[in-house]
Tab-separated table of C-alpha atoms in Angstrom:
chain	number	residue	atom	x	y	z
X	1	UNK	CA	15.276	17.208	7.107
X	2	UNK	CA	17.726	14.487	7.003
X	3	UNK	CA	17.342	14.217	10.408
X	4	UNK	CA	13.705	13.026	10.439
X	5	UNK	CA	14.561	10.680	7.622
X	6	UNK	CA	17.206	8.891	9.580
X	7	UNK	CA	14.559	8.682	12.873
X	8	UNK	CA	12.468	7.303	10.385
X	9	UNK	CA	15.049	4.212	9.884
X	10	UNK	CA	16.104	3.843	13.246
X	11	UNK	CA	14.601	0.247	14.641
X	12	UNK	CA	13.288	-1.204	11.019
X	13	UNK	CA	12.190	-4.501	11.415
X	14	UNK	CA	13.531	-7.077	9.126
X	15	UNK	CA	10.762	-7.408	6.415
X	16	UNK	CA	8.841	-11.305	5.369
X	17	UNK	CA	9.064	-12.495	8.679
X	18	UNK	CA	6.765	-14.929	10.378
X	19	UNK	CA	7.058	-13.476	13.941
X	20	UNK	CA	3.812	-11.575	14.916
X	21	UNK	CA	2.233	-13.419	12.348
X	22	UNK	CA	-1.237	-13.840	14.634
X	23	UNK	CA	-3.579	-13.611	11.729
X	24	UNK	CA	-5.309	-16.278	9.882
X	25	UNK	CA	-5.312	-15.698	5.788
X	26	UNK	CA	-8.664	-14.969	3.778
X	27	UNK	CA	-9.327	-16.883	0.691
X	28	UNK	CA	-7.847	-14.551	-1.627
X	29	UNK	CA	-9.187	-14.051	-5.416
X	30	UNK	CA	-7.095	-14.987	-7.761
X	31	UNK	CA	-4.481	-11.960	-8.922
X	32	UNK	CA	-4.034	-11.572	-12.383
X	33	UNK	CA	-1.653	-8.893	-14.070
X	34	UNK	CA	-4.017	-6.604	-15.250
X	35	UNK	CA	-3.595	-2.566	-15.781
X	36	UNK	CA	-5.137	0.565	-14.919
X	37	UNK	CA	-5.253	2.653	-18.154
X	38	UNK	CA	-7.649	5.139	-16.818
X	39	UNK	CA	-5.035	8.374	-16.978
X	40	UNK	CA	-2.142	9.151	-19.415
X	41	UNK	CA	0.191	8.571	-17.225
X	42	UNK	CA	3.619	6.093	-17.638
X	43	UNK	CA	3.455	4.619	-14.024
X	44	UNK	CA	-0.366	3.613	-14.867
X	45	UNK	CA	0.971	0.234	-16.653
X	46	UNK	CA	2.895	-1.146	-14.142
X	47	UNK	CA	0.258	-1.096	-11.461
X	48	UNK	CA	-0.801	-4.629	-10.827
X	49	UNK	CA	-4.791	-5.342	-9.658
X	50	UNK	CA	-7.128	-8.237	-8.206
X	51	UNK	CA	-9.057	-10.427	-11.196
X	52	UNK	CA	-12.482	-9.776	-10.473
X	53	UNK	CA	-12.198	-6.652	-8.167
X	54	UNK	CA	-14.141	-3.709	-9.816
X	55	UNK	CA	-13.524	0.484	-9.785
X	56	UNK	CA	-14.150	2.175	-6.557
X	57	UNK	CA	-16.653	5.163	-7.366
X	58	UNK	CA	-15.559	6.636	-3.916
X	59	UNK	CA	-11.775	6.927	-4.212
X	60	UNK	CA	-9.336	8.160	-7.149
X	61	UNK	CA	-7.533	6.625	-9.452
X	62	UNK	CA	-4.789	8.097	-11.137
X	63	UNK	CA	-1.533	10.019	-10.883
X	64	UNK	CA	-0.398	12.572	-8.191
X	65	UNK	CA	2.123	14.814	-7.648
X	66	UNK	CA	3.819	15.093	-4.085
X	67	UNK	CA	0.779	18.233	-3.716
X	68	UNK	CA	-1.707	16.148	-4.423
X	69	UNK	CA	-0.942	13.481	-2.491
X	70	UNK	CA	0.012	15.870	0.582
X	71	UNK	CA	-3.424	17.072	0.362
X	72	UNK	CA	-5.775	13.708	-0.373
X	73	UNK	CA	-4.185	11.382	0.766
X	74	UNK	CA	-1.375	11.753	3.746
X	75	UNK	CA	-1.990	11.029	6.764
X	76	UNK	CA	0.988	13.048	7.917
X	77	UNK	CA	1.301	15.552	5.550
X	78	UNK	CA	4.445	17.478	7.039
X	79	UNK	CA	6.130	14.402	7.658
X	80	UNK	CA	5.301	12.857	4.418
X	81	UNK	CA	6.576	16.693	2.545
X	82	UNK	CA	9.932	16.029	3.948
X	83	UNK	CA	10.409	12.411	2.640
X	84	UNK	CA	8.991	13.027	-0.407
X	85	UNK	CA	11.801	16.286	-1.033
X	86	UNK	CA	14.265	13.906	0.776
X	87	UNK	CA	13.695	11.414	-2.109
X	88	UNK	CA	13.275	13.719	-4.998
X	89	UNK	CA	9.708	12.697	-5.816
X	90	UNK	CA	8.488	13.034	-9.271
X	91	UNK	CA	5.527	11.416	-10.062
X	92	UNK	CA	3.372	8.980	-8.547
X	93	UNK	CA	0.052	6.713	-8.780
X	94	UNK	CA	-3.057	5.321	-7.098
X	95	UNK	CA	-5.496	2.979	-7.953
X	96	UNK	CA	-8.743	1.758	-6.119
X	97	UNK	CA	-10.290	-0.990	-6.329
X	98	UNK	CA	-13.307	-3.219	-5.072
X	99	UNK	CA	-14.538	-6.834	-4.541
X	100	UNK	CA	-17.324	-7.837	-5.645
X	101	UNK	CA	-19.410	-8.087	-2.648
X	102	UNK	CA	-17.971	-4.596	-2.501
X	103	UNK	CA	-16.314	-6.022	1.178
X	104	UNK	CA	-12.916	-5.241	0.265
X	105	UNK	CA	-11.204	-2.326	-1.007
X	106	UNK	CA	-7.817	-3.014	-2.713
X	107	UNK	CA	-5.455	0.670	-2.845
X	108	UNK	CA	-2.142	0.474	-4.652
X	109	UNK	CA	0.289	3.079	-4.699
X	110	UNK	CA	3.181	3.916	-6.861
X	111	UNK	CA	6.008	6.768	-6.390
X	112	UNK	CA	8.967	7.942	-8.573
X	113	UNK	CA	12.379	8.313	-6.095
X	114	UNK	CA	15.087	10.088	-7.797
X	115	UNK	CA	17.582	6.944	-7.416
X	116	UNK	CA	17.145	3.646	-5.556
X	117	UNK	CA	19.254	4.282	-2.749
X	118	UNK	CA	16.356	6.904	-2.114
X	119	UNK	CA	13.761	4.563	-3.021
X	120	UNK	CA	14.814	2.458	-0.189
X	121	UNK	CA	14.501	5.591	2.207
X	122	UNK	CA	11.621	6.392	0.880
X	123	UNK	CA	10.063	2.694	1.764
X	124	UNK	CA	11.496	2.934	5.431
X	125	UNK	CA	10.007	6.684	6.097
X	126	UNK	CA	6.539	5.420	5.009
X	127	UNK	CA	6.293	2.220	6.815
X	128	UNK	CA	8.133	3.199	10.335
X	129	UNK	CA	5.092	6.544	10.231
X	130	UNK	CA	3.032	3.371	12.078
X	131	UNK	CA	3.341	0.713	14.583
X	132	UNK	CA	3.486	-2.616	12.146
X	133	UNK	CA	4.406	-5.321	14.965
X	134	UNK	CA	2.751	-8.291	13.224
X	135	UNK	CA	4.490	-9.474	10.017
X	136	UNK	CA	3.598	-12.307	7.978
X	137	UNK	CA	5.474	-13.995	5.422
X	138	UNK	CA	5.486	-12.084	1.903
X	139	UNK	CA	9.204	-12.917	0.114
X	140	UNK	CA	10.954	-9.608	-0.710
X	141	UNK	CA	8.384	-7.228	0.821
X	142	UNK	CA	7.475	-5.068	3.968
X	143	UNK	CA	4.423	-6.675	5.413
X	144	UNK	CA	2.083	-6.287	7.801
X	145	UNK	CA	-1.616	-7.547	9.103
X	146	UNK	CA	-3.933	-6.552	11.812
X	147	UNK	CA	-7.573	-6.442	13.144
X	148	UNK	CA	-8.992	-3.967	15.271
X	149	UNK	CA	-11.959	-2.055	16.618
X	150	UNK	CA	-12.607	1.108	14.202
X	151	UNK	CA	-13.760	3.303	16.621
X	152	UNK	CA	-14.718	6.051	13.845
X	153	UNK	CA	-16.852	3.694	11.895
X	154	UNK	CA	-17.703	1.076	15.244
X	155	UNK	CA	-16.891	-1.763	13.101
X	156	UNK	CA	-14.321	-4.236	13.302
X	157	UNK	CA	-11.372	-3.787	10.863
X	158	UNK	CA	-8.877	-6.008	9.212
X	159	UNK	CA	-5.772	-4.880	7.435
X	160	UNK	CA	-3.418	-6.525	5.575
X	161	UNK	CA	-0.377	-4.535	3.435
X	162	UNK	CA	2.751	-4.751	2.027
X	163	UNK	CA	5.425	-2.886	0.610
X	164	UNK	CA	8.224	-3.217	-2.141
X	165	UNK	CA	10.684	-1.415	-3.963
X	166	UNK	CA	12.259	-2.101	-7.744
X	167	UNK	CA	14.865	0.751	-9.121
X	168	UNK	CA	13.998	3.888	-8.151
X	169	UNK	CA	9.803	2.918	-7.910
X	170	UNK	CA	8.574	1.896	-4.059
X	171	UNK	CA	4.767	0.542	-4.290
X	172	UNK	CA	2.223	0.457	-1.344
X	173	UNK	CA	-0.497	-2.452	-1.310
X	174	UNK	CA	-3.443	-2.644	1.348
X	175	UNK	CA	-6.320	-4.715	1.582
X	176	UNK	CA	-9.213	-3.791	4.140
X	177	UNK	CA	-12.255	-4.607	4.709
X	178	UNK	CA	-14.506	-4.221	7.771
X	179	UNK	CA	-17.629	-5.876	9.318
X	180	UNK	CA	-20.186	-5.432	12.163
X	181	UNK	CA	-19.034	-5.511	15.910
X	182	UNK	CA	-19.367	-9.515	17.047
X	183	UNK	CA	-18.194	-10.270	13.704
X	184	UNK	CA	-14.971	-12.604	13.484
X	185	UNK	CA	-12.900	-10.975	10.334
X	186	UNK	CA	-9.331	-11.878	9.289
X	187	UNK	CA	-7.063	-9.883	7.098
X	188	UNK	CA	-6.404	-10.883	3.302
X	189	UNK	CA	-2.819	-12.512	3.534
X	190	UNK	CA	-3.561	-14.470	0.883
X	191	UNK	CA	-4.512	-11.783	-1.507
X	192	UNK	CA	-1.660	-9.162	-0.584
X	193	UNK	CA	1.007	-11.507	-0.591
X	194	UNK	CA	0.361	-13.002	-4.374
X	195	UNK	CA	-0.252	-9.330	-5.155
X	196	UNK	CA	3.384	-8.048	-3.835
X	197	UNK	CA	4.581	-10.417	-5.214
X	198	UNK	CA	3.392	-10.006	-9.399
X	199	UNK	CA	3.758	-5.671	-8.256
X	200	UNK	CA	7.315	-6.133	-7.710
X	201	UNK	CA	7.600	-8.655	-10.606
X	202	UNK	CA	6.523	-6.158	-12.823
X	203	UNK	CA	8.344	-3.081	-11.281
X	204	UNK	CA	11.717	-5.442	-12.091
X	205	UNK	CA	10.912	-6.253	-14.986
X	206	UNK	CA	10.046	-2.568	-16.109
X	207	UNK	CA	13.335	-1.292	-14.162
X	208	UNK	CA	15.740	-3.536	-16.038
């Protein structure tokens, strides 16, 4: 097990660069630091969401446990077993939300390491699972945006996400959207950088 973790680490990029950074920012809605209260659940106050950006009928919000999550929402659920044991998991969160013209979908996602060192780990495993080659600038964050042909949907896809750790706590932000094929789209910069930024506000703030 420890093995895998350490591939996991082995090349991370230094995070907030500019280099990559081919994508042109969206005009982002204005973040505010509002809650999800929709499950009793501790972590469910210190997710941060979007002003304006309504609940997503089609995806769940509320806690997990590393089962849960294995099963709804990995991509790489054997992987994603062994860093989750690795960092002592206990509890975690995910929220949904939507844009008004229903053209974005915002997904936030919050997990409990046993310590920070294994917070940190934790981080690395889940962002070195993908190739993320084109950073953009988003101060004390992992961050990444790209646009692409979504051959399972034959739209065109833009993705823009970040990642950030406070204490023990390691949040994952993404912003996609998609749009007909001929259709110029850009990922949401904008939007997922102001949002890293108040998540990991909080998640100090709440840590100290």
């Amino acid at each position: 097990m420890a093995a895998v973790v350490t591939a996991l680490l082995l090349g991370m990029t230094a995070c907030g660069s500019d280099a990559g950074a081919a994508v042109r920012p969206a005009d982002a809605p204005a973040p505010s630091t509002a809650v999800d209260q929709t499950a009793k659940s501790a972590l469910a106050g210190l997710i941060v969401l979007p002003t304006g950006f309504v609940p997503d009928p089609q995806n769940t919000t509320g806690p997990f446990s590393s089962e849960t999550y294995l099963e709804n929402y990995s991509a790489a659920p054997a992987l994603d077993r062994a860093l989750l044991l690795n960092a002592g998991f206990a509890e975690g969160y995910r929220a949904t939300r939507l844009s008004p013209d229903k053209k974005k979908r915002y997904v936030v996602q919050l997990f409990k390491a046993e310590s920070p060192a294994k917070a940190k780990i934790l981080q690395a495993g889940f962002w070195r699972q993908e190739t993320r080659n084109h950073p953009f600038r988003a101060p004390g964050a992992l961050s990444n945006a790209h646009a692409a042909y979504d051959s399972s949907t034959e739209k065109n896809e833009a993705i823009a996400e970040a990642s950030v750790v406070a204490g023990s706590l390691v949040a994952l932000l993404t912003v996609r959207q998609s749009a007909p094929l001929g259709t110029t789209i850009h990922p949401d910069t904008a939007l997922i950088t102001t949002l890293a930024a108040q998540q990991k506000a909080r998640l100090t703030s709440k840590s100290s």
